PDB file of C-alpha atoms in Angstrom:
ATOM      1  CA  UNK A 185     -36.089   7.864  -5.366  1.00  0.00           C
ATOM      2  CA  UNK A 186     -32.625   6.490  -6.363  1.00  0.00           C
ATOM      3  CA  UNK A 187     -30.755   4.656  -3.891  1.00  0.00           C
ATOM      4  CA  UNK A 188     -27.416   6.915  -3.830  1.00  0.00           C
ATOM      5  CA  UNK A 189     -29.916   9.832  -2.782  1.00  0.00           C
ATOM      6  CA  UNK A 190     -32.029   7.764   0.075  1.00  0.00           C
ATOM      7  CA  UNK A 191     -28.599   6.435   1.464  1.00  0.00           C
ATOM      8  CA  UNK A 192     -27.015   9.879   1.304  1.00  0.00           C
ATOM      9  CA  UNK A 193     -30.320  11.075   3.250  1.00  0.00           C
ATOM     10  CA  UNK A 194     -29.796   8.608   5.826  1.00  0.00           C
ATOM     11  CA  UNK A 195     -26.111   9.083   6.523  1.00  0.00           C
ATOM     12  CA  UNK A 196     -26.223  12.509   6.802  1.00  0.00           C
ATOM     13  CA  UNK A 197     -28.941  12.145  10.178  1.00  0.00           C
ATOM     14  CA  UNK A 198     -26.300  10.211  11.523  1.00  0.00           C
ATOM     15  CA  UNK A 199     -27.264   6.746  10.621  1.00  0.00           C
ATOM     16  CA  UNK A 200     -24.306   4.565  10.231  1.00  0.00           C
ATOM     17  CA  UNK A 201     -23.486   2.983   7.176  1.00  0.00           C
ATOM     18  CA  UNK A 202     -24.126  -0.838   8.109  1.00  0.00           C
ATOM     19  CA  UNK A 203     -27.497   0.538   9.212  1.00  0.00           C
ATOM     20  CA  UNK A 204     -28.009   2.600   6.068  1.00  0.00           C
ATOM     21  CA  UNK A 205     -27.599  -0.662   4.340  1.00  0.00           C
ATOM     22  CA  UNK A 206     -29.926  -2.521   6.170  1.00  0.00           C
ATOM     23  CA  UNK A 207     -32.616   0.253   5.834  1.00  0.00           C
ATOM     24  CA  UNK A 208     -31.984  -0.346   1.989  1.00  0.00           C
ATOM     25  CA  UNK A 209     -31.485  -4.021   1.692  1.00  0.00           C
ATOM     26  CA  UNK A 210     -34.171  -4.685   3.430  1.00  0.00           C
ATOM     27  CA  UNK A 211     -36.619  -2.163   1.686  1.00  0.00           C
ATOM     28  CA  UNK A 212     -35.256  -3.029  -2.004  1.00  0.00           C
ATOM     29  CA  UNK A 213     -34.654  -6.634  -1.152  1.00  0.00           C
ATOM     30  CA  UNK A 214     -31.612  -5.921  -3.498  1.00  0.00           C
ATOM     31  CA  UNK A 215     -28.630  -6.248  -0.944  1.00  0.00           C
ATOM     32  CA  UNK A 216     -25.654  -5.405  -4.025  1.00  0.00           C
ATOM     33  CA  UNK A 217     -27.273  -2.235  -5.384  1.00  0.00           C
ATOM     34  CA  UNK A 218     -28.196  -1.555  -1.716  1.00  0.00           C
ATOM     35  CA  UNK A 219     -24.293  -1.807  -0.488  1.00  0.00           C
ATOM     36  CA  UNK A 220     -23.332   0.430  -3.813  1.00  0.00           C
ATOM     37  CA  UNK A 221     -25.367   2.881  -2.690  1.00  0.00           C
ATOM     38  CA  UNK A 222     -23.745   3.442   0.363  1.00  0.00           C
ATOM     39  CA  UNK A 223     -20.612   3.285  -0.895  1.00  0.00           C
ATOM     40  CA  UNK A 224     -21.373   5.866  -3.477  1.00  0.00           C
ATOM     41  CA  UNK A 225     -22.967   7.933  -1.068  1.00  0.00           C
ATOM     42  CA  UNK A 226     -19.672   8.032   0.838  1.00  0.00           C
ATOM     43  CA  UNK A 227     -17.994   9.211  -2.237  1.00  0.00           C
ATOM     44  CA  UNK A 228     -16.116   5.920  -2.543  1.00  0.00           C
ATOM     45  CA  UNK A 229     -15.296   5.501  -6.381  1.00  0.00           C
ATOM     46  CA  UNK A 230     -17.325   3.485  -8.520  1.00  0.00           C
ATOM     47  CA  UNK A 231     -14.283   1.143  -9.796  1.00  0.00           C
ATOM     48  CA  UNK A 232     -12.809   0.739  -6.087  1.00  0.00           C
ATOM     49  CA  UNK A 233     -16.845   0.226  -5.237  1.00  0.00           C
ATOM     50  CA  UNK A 234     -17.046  -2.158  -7.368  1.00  0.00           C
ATOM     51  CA  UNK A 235     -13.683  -4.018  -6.339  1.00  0.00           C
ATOM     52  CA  UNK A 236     -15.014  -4.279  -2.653  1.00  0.00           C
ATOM     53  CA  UNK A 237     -18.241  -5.251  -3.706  1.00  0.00           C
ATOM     54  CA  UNK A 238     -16.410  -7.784  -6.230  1.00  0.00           C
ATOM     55  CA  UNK A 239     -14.573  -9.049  -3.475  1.00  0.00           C
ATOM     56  CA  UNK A 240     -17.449  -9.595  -1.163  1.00  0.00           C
ATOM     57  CA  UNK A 241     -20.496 -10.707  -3.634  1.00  0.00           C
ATOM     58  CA  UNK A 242     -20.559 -14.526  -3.297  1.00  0.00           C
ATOM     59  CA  UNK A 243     -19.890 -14.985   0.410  1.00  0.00           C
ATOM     60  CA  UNK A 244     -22.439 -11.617   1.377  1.00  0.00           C
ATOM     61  CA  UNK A 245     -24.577 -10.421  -1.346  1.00  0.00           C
ATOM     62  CA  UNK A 246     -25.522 -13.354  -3.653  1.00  0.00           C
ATOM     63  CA  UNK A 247     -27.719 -15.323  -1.512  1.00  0.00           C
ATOM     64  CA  UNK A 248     -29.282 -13.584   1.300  1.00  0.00           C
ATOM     65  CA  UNK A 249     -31.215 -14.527   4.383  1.00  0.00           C
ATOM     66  CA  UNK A 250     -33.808 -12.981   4.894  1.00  0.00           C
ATOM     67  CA  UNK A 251     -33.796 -10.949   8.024  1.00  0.00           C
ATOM     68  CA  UNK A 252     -30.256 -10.621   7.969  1.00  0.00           C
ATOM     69  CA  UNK A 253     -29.717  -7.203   6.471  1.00  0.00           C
ATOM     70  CA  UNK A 254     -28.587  -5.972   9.581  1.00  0.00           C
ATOM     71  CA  UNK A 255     -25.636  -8.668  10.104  1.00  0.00           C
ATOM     72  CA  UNK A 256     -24.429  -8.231   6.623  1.00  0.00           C
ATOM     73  CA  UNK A 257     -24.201  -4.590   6.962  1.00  0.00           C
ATOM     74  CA  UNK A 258     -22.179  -5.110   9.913  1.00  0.00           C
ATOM     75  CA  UNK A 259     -19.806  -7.408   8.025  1.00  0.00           C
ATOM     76  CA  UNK A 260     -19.527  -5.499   5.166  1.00  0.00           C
ATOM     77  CA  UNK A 261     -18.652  -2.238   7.632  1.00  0.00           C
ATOM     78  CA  UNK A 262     -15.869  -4.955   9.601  1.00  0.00           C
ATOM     79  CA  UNK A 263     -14.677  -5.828   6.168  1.00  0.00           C
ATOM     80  CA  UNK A 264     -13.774  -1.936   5.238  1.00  0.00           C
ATOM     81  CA  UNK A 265     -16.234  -2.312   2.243  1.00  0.00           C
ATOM     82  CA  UNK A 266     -17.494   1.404   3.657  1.00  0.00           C
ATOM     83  CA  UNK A 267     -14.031   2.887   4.406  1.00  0.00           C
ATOM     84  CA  UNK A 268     -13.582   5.832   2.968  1.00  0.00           C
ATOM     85  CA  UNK A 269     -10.467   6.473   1.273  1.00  0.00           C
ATOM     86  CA  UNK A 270      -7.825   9.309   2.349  1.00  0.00           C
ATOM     87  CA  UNK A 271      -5.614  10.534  -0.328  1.00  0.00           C
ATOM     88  CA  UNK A 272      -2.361  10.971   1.923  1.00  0.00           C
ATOM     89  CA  UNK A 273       0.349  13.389   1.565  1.00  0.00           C
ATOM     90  CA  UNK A 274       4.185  12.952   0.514  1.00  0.00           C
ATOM     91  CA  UNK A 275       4.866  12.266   3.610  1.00  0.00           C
ATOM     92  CA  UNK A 276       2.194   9.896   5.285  1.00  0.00           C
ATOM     93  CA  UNK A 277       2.886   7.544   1.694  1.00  0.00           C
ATOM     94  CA  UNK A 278       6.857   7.857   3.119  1.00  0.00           C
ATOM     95  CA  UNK A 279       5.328   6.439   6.263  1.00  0.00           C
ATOM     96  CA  UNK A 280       3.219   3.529   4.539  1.00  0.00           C
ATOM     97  CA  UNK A 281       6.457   2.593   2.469  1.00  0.00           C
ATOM     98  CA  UNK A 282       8.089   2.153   5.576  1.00  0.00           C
ATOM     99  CA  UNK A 283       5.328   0.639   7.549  1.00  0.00           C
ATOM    100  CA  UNK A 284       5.751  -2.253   4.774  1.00  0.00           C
ATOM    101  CA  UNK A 285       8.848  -2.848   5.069  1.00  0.00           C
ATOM    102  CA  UNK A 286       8.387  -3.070   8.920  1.00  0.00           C
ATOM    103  CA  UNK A 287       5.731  -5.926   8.226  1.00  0.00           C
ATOM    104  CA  UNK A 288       7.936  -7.914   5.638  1.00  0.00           C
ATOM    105  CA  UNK A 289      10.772  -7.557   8.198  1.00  0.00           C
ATOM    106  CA  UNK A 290       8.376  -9.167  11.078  1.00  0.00           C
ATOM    107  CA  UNK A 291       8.711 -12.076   9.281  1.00  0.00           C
ATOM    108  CA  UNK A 292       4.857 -13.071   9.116  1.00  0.00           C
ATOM    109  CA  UNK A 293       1.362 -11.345  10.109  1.00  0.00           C
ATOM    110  CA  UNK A 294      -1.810 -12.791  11.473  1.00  0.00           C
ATOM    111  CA  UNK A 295      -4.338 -12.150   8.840  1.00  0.00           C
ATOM    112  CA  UNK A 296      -6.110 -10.167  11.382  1.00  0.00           C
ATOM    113  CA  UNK A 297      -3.579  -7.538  12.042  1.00  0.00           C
ATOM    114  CA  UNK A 298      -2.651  -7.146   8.202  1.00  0.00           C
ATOM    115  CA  UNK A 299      -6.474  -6.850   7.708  1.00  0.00           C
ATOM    116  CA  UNK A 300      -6.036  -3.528  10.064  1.00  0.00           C
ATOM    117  CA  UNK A 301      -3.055  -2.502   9.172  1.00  0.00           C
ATOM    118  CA  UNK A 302      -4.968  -2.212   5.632  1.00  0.00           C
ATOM    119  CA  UNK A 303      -7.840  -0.467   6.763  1.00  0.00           C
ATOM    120  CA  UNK A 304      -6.123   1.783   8.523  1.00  0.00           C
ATOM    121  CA  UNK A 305      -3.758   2.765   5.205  1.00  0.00           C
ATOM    122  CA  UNK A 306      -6.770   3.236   3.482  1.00  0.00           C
ATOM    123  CA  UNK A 307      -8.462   5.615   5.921  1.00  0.00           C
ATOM    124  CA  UNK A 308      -5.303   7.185   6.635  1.00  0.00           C
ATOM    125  CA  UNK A 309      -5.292   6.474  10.295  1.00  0.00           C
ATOM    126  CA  UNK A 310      -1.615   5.784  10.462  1.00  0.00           C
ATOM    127  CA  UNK A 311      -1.311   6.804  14.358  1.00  0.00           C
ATOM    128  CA  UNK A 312      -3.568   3.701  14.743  1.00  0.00           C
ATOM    129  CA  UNK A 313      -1.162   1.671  12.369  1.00  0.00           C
ATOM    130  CA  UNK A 314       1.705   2.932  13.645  1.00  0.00           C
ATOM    131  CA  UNK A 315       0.501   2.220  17.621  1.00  0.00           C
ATOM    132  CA  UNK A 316      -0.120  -1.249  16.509  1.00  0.00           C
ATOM    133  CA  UNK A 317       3.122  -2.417  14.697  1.00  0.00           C
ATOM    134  CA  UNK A 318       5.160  -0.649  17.679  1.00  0.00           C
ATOM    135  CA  UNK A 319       3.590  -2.936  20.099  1.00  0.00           C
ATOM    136  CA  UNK A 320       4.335  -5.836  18.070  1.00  0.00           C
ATOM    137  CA  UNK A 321       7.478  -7.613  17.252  1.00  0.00           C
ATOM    138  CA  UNK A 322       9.072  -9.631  14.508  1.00  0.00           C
ATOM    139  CA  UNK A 323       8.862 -13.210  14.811  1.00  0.00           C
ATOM    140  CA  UNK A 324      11.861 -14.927  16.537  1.00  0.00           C
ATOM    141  CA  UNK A 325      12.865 -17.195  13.606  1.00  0.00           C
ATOM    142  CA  UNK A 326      11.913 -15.284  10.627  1.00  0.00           C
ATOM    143  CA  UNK A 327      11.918 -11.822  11.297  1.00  0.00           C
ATOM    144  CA  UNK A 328      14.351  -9.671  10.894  1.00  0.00           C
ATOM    145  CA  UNK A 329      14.495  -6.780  13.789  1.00  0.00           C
ATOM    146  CA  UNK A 330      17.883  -4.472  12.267  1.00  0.00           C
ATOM    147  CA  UNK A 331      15.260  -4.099   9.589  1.00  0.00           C
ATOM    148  CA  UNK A 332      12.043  -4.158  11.414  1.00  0.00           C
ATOM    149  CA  UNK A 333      12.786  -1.769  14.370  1.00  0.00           C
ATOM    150  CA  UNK A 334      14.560   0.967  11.724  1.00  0.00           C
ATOM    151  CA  UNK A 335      11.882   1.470   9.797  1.00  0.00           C
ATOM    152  CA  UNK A 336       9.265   1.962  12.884  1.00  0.00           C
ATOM    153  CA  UNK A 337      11.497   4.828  14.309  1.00  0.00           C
ATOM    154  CA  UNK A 338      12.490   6.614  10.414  1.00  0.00           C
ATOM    155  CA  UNK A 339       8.474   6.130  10.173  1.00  0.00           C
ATOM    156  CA  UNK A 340       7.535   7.680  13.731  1.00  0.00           C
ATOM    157  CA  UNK A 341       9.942  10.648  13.319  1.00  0.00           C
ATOM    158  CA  UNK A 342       7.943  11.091  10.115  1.00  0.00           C
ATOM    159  CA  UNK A 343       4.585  10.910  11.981  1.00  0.00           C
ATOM    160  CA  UNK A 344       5.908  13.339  14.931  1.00  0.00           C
ATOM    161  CA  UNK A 345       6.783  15.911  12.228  1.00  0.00           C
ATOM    162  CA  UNK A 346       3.218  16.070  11.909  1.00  0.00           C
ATOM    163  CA  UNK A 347       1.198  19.538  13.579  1.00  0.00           C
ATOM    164  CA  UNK A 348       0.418  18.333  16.688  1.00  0.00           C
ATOM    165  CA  UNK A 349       1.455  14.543  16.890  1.00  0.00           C
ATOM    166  CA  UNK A 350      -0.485  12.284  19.169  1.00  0.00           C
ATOM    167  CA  UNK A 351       1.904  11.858  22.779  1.00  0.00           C
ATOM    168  CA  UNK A 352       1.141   7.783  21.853  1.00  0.00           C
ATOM    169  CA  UNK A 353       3.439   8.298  18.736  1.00  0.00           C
ATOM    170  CA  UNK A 354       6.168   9.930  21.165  1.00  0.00           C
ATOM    171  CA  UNK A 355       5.994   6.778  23.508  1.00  0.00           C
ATOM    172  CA  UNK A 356       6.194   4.268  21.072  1.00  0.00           C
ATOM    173  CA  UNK A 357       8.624   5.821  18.993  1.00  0.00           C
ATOM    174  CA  UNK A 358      11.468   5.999  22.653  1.00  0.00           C
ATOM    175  CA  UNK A 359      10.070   2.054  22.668  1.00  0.00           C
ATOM    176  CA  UNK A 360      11.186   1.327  18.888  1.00  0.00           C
ATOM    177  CA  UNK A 361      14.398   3.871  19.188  1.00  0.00           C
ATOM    178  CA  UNK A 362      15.294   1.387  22.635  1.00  0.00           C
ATOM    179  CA  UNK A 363      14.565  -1.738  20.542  1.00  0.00           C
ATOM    180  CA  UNK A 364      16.471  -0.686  17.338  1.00  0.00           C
ATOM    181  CA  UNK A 365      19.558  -0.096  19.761  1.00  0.00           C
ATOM    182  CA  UNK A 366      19.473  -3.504  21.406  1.00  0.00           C
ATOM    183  CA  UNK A 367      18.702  -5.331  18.147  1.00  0.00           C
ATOM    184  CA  UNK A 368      15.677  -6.899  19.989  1.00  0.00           C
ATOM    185  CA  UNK A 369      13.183  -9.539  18.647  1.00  0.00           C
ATOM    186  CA  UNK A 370      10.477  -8.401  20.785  1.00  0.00           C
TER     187      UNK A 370
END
């Protein structure tokens, strides 16, 4: 049976997609054409597959342990290589734009939080992205807060436009409007 179909199979009784990896890796003993198959199961792209798997292959796939299908999967699932891409309206792209000039204005990221803020882009979660740069601040001696704070409220009056906007976005956007007013760093 091809891979695509036996990871398809398995997702759709629930299994997750670091398990469904496992399950494959560890029957094929083929851990890249085992994490394709998932992706391509999920109806990721084959070029934006490949990419993530590109991106991945030496530190993950090349060399495996055996016995450590399971960890991989769930590395390869923290690393987004599974995230499913949203195409995102006029509007939520207006809100991206101006979530990125919100983290160029903080004045530096920890590679963490941009590593979010990307997955988040990608899955279209932008309540989750938005959330996260309105509790943060821009940095007190590179950041630039008449830019940063702006461009959180312009994007949460975007994101309340929305049907039924999450209350979070409500709160955080009074906390960015109160910011932007004072000019604050944090």
């Amino acid at each position: 049976m091809h891979l695509a179909t036996l990871a398809r199979h398995a997702l759709s009784r629930g299994t997750t997609p670091a398990a469904t990896y496992a399950l494959l890796a560890r029957r094929t003993r083929k851990p890249l054409p085992s994490a394709r198959a998932v992706c391509l199961a999920l109806t990721i792209p084959l070029a934006e597959t490949t990419r993530r798997l590109d991106d991945c292959y030496d530190v993950l796939l090349a060399n495996p342990r055996p016995g450590s299908e399971t960890d991989t999967g769930e590395l390869l699932e923290a690393l987004g290589v599974f995230d499913i891409p949203k195409s995102l309206t006029p509007t939520e792209l207006a809100v991206v734009e101006l979530f990125l000039v919100a983290i160029d204005a903080m004045g530096g990221i920890r590679a963490g939080h941009q590593h979010g803020l990307s997955r988040w882009f990608t899955t279209g979660n932008l309540t989750a992205a938005y959330l996260s740069l309105a509790a943060a601040h821009p940095l007190p001696r590179t950041g630039d807060p008449a830019r940063y704070w702006p461009a959180l409220v312009t994007a949460g009056e975007l994101l309340t436009t929305t049907p039924n906007p999450d209350t979070r976005i409500k709160l955080a956007l009074t906390h960015c409007r109160t910011r932007a007013a004072k000019g604050l760093f944090g």
